[in-house]
Amino acid sequence: MEKKYNIAVVGATGNVGREIIQILEERNFPINNLACLASSKSEGKKIEFQNKNIVVKNLEKFEFDKFDVALFSPGAKISSKFAPIAANTGCLVIDNTSHFRMQKDVPLIVPEINSDKLDSYFKNKNRKNIISNPNCSTIQMVVALKPLHDLAIINRVVVSTYQSVSGKGKEAMDELFEQTKGIFTNNNVQKKNFTKQIAFNVIPHCDDFLDNGNTKEEQKMIDETKKILDPNIEVVATCVRVPVFIGHSESVNIEFDSSITEEAARKALQNFNGISLVDHRKDEGYITPVESAGEDKIFVSRLRKDHTIDNGLSLWIVSDNLRKGAALNAVQILETVAKNKYLSF
Ligand SMILES: NC(=O)c1ccc[n+]([C@@H]2O[C@H](COP(=O)([O-])OP(=O)(O)OC[C@H]3O[C@@H](n4cnc5c(N)ncnc54)[C@H](OP(=O)(O)O)[C@@H]3O)[C@@H](O)[C@H]2O)c1
């Protein structure tokens, strides 16, 4: 008989948590008991799952010991405190926040790329019992880079992102909506989640500034790409928030070690699991974030040679940041764990 899992979703009322619950249902992951956890202010709220109403519980009072896996997305600070508590009871944690990603003894996984890392991780009896899900902008970029890096070594990537407000949580989505409405109705623009007006504007500032001039979001793209794909790839990133509700876009310029033809790149991208190449050099022949919302694939468009360097390609990548950028990737990690029977019961 198929094993059924006890799964806890931490941050269940948030953008990522809600998407995780929806994807678990869509993909029919075998679940015995689903616990939905959030802060005390959400205690008692109801979340629909498989035609049942699940009552949201307070994370602070929850016991993880009867749960096989907990999918965490309550923010880095809360994960830093509660993920180890859950993991120490024997419950495997798959964490969506940035807190554990760069820790040496925590695997940072995109299943299409490096799920093989999990074999040795689960053989280690002293493992932390935490797996990290990468940053949304990193995930969609590395999925597109992987088949190209397999064709010709990538030396350097220059990326500019166009990131939707859902990447900053549900309140940020409300802020874009309220500001847009306010501007049309001649009301004041209220700023809370963004440093500047986001409606009808773009903001070259995602997450806090670091001493080196990068923002944390830019540094995540640099560090995580090295950890997931290859430590020798140099990345220059500029991360920009745009007034789009769902779907991150990226303009990416790639410098290779040796020559690579457009045709070979096209074929490699087309054949790679999780990528949809939509690239017709005409009106509507490319994907925009609105079309990516609700989709599982990452979309590659505008593929072309960069004639200013010896071995360069430019492309445009779009993906639903809440799905492949967060919830879907986390559920795919969970499916990989289940398929390989990494948890011994
Ligand atoms: N959105 C993305 O594209 C994306 C992608 C990758 C990673 N992430 C990461 O995932 C995390 C969550 O993002 P999100 O977009 O889902 O944010 P969100 O919409 O603001 O949701 C936050 C969730 O965390 C819960 N939470 C907050 N404080 C808590 C506490 N003290 N105890 C328990 N639960 C608490 C909230 O519960 P209440 O409703 O009760 O407040 C809510 O369920 C962040 O670390 C983010 O960086 C997001």
Coordinates of C-alpha atoms and ligand atoms in Angstrom, one line a residue:
M1 CA 0.0 0.0 0.0
E2 CA 1.2 3.5 -0.8
K3 CA 2.7 5.3 2.2
K4 CA 0.7 8.4 3.3
Y5 CA 2.5 11.3 5.0
N6 CA 1.7 13.6 7.8
I7 CA 2.6 17.0 6.4
A8 CA 2.7 20.4 8.2
V9 CA 2.6 23.7 6.3
V10 CA 4.1 26.5 8.3
G11 CA 3.0 29.9 6.9
A12 CA -0.1 28.3 5.5
T13 CA -2.1 31.6 5.3
G14 CA 0.7 33.3 3.3
N15 CA 1.3 33.5 -0.5
V16 CA 3.7 30.6 -0.6
G17 CA 1.9 28.5 2.0
R18 CA -1.4 28.7 0.2
E19 CA 0.2 27.8 -3.0
I20 CA 1.9 24.8 -1.4
I21 CA -1.5 23.5 -0.1
Q22 CA -3.0 24.0 -3.6
I23 CA -0.1 22.2 -5.3
L24 CA -0.2 19.3 -2.8
E25 CA -3.9 18.8 -3.7
E26 CA -3.3 19.3 -7.5
R27 CA -0.5 16.7 -7.6
N28 CA -2.4 14.4 -5.3
F29 CA 0.5 13.9 -2.9
P30 CA -0.4 11.1 -0.6
I31 CA -1.3 12.8 2.7
N32 CA -2.7 11.2 5.8
N33 CA -2.9 14.3 8.0
L34 CA -2.3 18.0 6.9
A35 CA -1.6 20.6 9.5
C36 CA -1.9 24.3 8.6
L37 CA 0.2 26.6 10.9
A38 CA 0.5 30.3 11.1
S39 CA 0.8 33.1 13.7
S40 CA -1.5 33.4 16.6
K41 CA -3.6 36.0 14.7
S42 CA -4.6 33.3 12.2
E43 CA -5.5 30.7 14.8
G44 CA -8.9 29.2 14.0
K45 CA -9.1 30.4 10.4
K46 CA -10.1 27.7 7.9
I47 CA -8.2 26.6 4.8
E48 CA -9.8 24.3 2.3
F49 CA -8.0 21.1 1.3
Q50 CA -9.5 18.2 -0.6
N51 CA -13.0 19.5 0.1
K52 CA -12.4 19.7 3.9
N53 CA -11.9 22.8 6.0
I54 CA -8.6 22.6 8.0
V55 CA -8.4 24.8 11.0
V56 CA -5.3 26.9 11.2
K57 CA -3.2 26.2 14.3
N58 CA -0.7 28.5 16.1
L59 CA 2.9 27.5 15.3
E60 CA 4.1 28.4 18.8
K61 CA 1.9 25.7 20.4
F62 CA 2.4 23.0 17.7
E63 CA 4.2 19.6 18.3
F64 CA 6.0 18.3 15.2
D65 CA 6.8 14.8 16.5
K66 CA 4.0 13.0 14.7
F67 CA 4.7 14.8 11.4
D68 CA 7.0 13.4 8.7
V69 CA 7.7 16.6 6.8
A70 CA 7.1 20.3 7.5
L71 CA 7.1 22.8 4.6
F72 CA 8.2 26.2 6.1
S73 CA 7.5 29.7 4.7
P74 CA 6.9 32.0 7.7
G75 CA 9.8 34.3 7.0
A76 CA 13.5 33.9 7.8
K77 CA 13.3 35.0 11.4
I78 CA 10.5 32.6 12.3
S79 CA 12.1 29.7 10.4
S80 CA 15.5 30.3 12.1
K81 CA 13.7 29.6 15.5
F82 CA 11.1 27.0 14.6
A83 CA 12.7 24.9 11.8
P84 CA 15.4 23.4 14.1
I85 CA 12.7 22.7 16.7
A86 CA 10.7 20.7 14.2
A87 CA 13.8 19.1 12.6
N88 CA 15.0 17.9 16.1
T89 CA 11.8 16.0 16.6
G90 CA 12.6 13.9 13.5
C91 CA 10.3 15.9 11.2
L92 CA 12.1 16.7 7.9
V93 CA 12.0 20.5 7.2
I94 CA 11.8 21.9 3.7
D95 CA 12.4 25.6 4.2
N96 CA 11.5 28.4 1.7
T97 CA 13.2 31.2 3.5
S98 CA 16.7 32.5 3.1
H99 CA 17.9 31.6 6.6
F100 CA 19.6 28.2 6.0
R101 CA 20.3 28.4 2.3
M102 CA 24.0 29.1 2.4
Q103 CA 24.8 26.9 5.4
K104 CA 27.3 24.2 4.4
D105 CA 25.5 21.3 5.9
V106 CA 22.1 22.2 4.4
P107 CA 21.4 21.1 0.8
L108 CA 20.0 23.8 -1.5
I109 CA 17.9 21.9 -4.0
V110 CA 16.3 22.4 -7.4
P111 CA 15.2 18.9 -8.3
E112 CA 15.9 19.2 -12.0
I113 CA 19.5 20.1 -11.3
N114 CA 20.9 18.7 -8.1
S115 CA 18.5 16.2 -6.4
D116 CA 21.5 13.8 -6.4
K117 CA 22.9 15.7 -3.4
L118 CA 20.1 14.3 -1.3
D119 CA 21.5 10.7 -1.4
S120 CA 24.5 11.5 0.7
Y121 CA 22.5 13.9 2.8
F122 CA 20.1 11.3 4.0
K123 CA 23.0 8.8 4.5
N124 CA 24.4 11.2 7.1
K125 CA 22.9 10.2 10.5
N126 CA 23.9 13.6 12.0
R127 CA 22.2 15.6 9.3
K128 CA 20.4 18.8 10.4
N129 CA 17.2 17.4 8.8
I130 CA 16.6 20.7 6.9
I131 CA 16.6 21.1 3.1
S132 CA 16.5 24.6 1.7
N133 CA 14.5 25.9 -1.3
P134 CA 16.4 28.6 -3.2
N135 CA 15.3 32.2 -3.8
C136 CA 12.6 32.6 -6.5
S137 CA 14.8 34.6 -8.8
T138 CA 17.6 32.2 -8.5
I139 CA 15.5 29.1 -9.2
Q140 CA 14.1 30.3 -12.6
M141 CA 17.5 31.4 -13.7
V142 CA 19.5 28.3 -12.8
V143 CA 16.9 26.0 -14.4
A144 CA 17.5 27.9 -17.7
L145 CA 21.3 28.0 -17.2
K146 CA 21.7 24.3 -16.4
P147 CA 21.2 22.8 -20.0
L148 CA 23.3 25.6 -21.4
H149 CA 26.1 25.0 -18.9
D150 CA 26.0 21.3 -19.8
L151 CA 26.6 22.4 -23.5
A152 CA 29.4 24.9 -22.9
I153 CA 30.8 26.1 -19.6
I154 CA 29.3 29.3 -18.4
N155 CA 31.8 31.8 -17.1
R156 CA 29.7 34.9 -16.4
V157 CA 26.1 35.9 -16.2
V158 CA 24.7 39.4 -16.1
V159 CA 21.0 39.5 -15.0
S160 CA 18.5 42.2 -14.4
T161 CA 15.2 41.1 -12.8
Y162 CA 11.7 42.5 -13.0
Q163 CA 10.2 41.0 -9.9
S164 CA 6.5 40.9 -9.0
V165 CA 5.1 42.2 -5.7
S166 CA 3.9 38.8 -4.7
G167 CA 7.5 37.9 -4.0
K168 CA 7.3 40.2 -1.0
G169 CA 4.2 38.6 0.5
K170 CA 0.5 39.0 0.6
E171 CA 0.6 42.5 2.1
A172 CA 2.8 43.8 -0.7
M173 CA 0.1 42.7 -3.2
D174 CA -2.5 44.6 -1.3
E175 CA -0.2 47.7 -1.3
L176 CA 0.1 47.6 -5.1
F177 CA -3.7 47.2 -5.4
E178 CA -4.5 50.0 -2.9
Q179 CA -1.9 52.4 -4.4
T180 CA -3.2 51.8 -7.9
K181 CA -6.8 52.4 -6.8
G182 CA -5.7 55.4 -4.7
I183 CA -4.1 57.1 -7.7
F184 CA -7.2 56.7 -9.8
T185 CA -9.4 58.1 -7.0
N186 CA -7.1 61.0 -6.1
N187 CA -6.3 59.5 -2.7
N188 CA -2.9 59.6 -1.0
V189 CA -0.4 56.9 -1.8
Q190 CA 0.5 55.0 1.4
K191 CA 3.9 53.2 1.5
K192 CA 4.5 50.3 3.9
N193 CA 6.1 47.4 2.3
F194 CA 8.1 49.3 -0.4
T195 CA 10.5 52.2 0.1
K196 CA 8.9 54.1 -2.8
Q197 CA 5.6 54.2 -4.6
I198 CA 5.3 50.8 -6.5
A199 CA 2.1 51.6 -8.5
F200 CA 3.1 52.9 -12.0
N201 CA 6.8 52.8 -10.9
V202 CA 9.8 50.4 -10.7
I203 CA 12.1 50.2 -7.7
P204 CA 15.7 49.0 -8.1
H205 CA 15.7 47.7 -4.5
C206 CA 14.7 44.2 -3.4
D207 CA 15.6 43.3 0.3
D208 CA 18.2 45.2 2.4
F209 CA 21.4 46.9 1.1
L210 CA 24.8 45.2 1.9
D211 CA 28.1 47.0 2.4
N212 CA 29.3 45.9 -1.0
G213 CA 26.5 47.8 -2.7
N214 CA 24.5 44.8 -3.7
T215 CA 21.1 44.2 -2.1
K216 CA 20.6 40.9 -0.3
E217 CA 18.3 39.7 -3.2
E218 CA 21.2 40.3 -5.6
Q219 CA 23.7 38.6 -3.3
K220 CA 21.3 35.6 -3.0
M221 CA 21.3 35.2 -6.8
I222 CA 25.2 35.3 -6.9
D223 CA 25.8 33.0 -3.9
E224 CA 23.0 30.5 -4.6
T225 CA 23.8 30.1 -8.3
K226 CA 27.4 29.1 -7.2
K227 CA 26.1 26.7 -4.6
I228 CA 23.5 25.0 -6.9
L229 CA 25.2 25.1 -10.3
D230 CA 28.9 25.8 -10.2
P231 CA 31.1 27.9 -7.9
N232 CA 33.1 29.2 -10.9
I233 CA 30.1 31.0 -12.4
E234 CA 30.4 34.8 -11.8
V235 CA 27.0 36.6 -11.5
V236 CA 26.2 40.3 -11.7
A237 CA 22.7 41.0 -10.6
T238 CA 20.4 44.0 -10.5
C239 CA 17.1 43.2 -8.8
V240 CA 14.1 45.4 -9.6
R241 CA 10.6 45.4 -8.2
V242 CA 7.9 46.1 -10.8
P243 CA 4.1 46.7 -10.5
V244 CA 3.2 43.2 -11.5
F245 CA 1.2 40.9 -9.2
I246 CA 2.6 37.5 -10.1
G247 CA 5.5 36.3 -12.2
H248 CA 9.1 37.3 -12.1
S249 CA 10.9 38.2 -15.4
E250 CA 14.7 38.3 -16.0
S251 CA 16.8 39.7 -18.8
V252 CA 19.9 37.5 -18.8
N253 CA 23.2 37.8 -20.7
I254 CA 25.5 34.7 -20.6
E255 CA 29.2 34.5 -21.4
F256 CA 30.5 31.0 -22.2
D257 CA 34.0 29.5 -22.2
S258 CA 33.6 28.2 -25.8
S259 CA 31.3 28.8 -28.7
I260 CA 27.7 27.8 -28.6
T261 CA 25.2 28.1 -31.5
E262 CA 21.7 29.5 -31.1
E263 CA 20.4 26.2 -32.6
A264 CA 22.2 24.0 -30.1
A265 CA 21.0 26.3 -27.2
R266 CA 17.4 26.1 -28.5
K267 CA 17.5 22.3 -28.6
A268 CA 19.1 22.0 -25.2
L269 CA 16.5 24.3 -23.6
Q270 CA 13.6 22.6 -25.4
N271 CA 14.7 19.1 -24.2
F272 CA 15.2 20.1 -20.5
N273 CA 12.6 19.1 -18.0
G274 CA 10.7 22.1 -16.6
I275 CA 11.5 24.6 -19.4
S276 CA 9.1 25.8 -22.1
L277 CA 10.9 27.6 -24.9
V278 CA 8.5 30.1 -26.5
D279 CA 10.6 32.1 -28.9
H280 CA 9.0 33.3 -32.2
R281 CA 10.5 36.5 -33.5
K282 CA 7.2 38.3 -34.0
D283 CA 4.4 40.0 -32.1
E284 CA 3.3 37.8 -29.2
G285 CA 6.1 35.4 -29.8
Y286 CA 7.4 35.6 -26.2
I287 CA 6.0 35.1 -22.7
T288 CA 5.2 37.8 -20.2
P289 CA 4.5 37.4 -16.5
V290 CA 0.7 37.6 -16.8
E291 CA 0.9 34.4 -19.0
S292 CA 3.2 32.6 -16.6
A293 CA 0.9 33.0 -13.5
G294 CA -0.5 29.6 -12.5
E295 CA 2.0 27.7 -14.7
D296 CA 4.6 25.2 -13.6
K297 CA 7.2 25.7 -16.3
I298 CA 9.8 28.4 -16.5
F299 CA 9.5 30.1 -19.9
V300 CA 12.5 31.1 -22.1
S301 CA 12.0 33.7 -24.9
R302 CA 14.1 36.2 -26.9
L303 CA 17.0 33.8 -27.3
R304 CA 19.7 35.4 -29.4
K305 CA 23.5 35.6 -29.9
D306 CA 25.3 38.4 -28.1
H307 CA 27.5 39.7 -30.9
T308 CA 29.5 42.0 -28.6
I309 CA 31.5 39.2 -27.1
D310 CA 33.0 36.0 -28.5
N311 CA 30.7 33.4 -26.9
G312 CA 27.6 35.1 -25.6
L313 CA 23.8 34.5 -25.6
S314 CA 21.0 36.7 -24.3
L315 CA 17.6 35.5 -23.2
W316 CA 14.4 36.4 -21.3
I317 CA 13.1 34.1 -18.6
V318 CA 9.7 34.3 -17.0
S319 CA 8.2 32.2 -14.3
D320 CA 5.4 32.2 -11.6
N321 CA 7.5 33.1 -8.6
L322 CA 5.0 31.5 -6.2
R323 CA 5.0 28.2 -8.1
K324 CA 8.4 27.1 -9.5
G325 CA 10.0 30.0 -7.6
A326 CA 8.7 28.7 -4.2
A327 CA 5.9 26.3 -3.6
L328 CA 6.2 24.0 -6.6
N329 CA 10.0 23.6 -6.1
A330 CA 9.4 22.7 -2.4
V331 CA 6.7 20.1 -3.3
Q332 CA 9.0 18.7 -6.0
I333 CA 11.7 18.3 -3.3
L334 CA 9.1 16.5 -1.1
E335 CA 8.1 14.2 -4.0
T336 CA 11.8 13.4 -4.6
V337 CA 12.2 12.5 -0.9
A338 CA 9.1 10.3 -1.1
K339 CA 10.0 8.6 -4.4
N340 CA 13.5 7.7 -3.1
K341 CA 12.1 6.6 0.3
Y342 CA 14.6 8.8 2.1
L343 CA 12.6 8.9 5.2
S344 CA 12.6 5.5 7.0
F345 CA 9.5 4.9 9.0
Ligands
LIG1 N1 6.7 34.9 -2.4 C1 7.7 34.4 -3.0 O1 7.8 34.5 -4.3 C2 8.7 33.7 -2.3 C3 9.6 32.9 -3.0 C4 10.6 32.2 -2.3 C5 10.7 32.3 -1.0 N2 9.8 33.1 -0.3 C6 10.0 33.2 1.2 O2 8.9 32.6 1.9 C7 8.6 33.3 3.0 C8 7.1 33.7 3.0 O3 6.8 34.4 1.9 P1 5.2 34.7 1.6 O4 5.3 35.5 0.3 O5 4.4 33.5 1.7 O6 4.9 35.8 2.8 P2 3.4 36.2 3.3 O7 2.4 36.1 2.2 O8 3.6 37.5 4.0 O9 3.1 35.1 4.4 C9 3.8 34.9 5.6 C10 3.2 33.7 6.3 O10 4.1 33.5 7.5 C11 3.2 33.4 8.6 N3 3.8 34.0 9.8 C12 4.3 35.3 10.0 N4 4.7 35.4 11.2 C13 4.6 34.3 11.8 C14 4.8 33.8 13.2 N5 5.3 34.6 14.1 N6 4.5 32.5 13.5 C15 4.0 31.7 12.5 N7 3.7 32.1 11.3 C16 4.0 33.3 10.9 C17 2.0 34.3 8.2 O11 0.9 33.9 9.1 P3 -0.2 35.1 9.4 O12 -1.1 35.1 8.3 O13 -0.8 34.5 10.7 O14 0.5 36.3 9.7 C18 1.8 33.8 6.8 O15 1.2 32.5 6.8 C19 9.5 34.5 3.1 O16 10.6 34.2 3.9 C20 9.9 34.7 1.6 O17 11.2 35.3 1.5 C21 8.8 33.8 -0.9

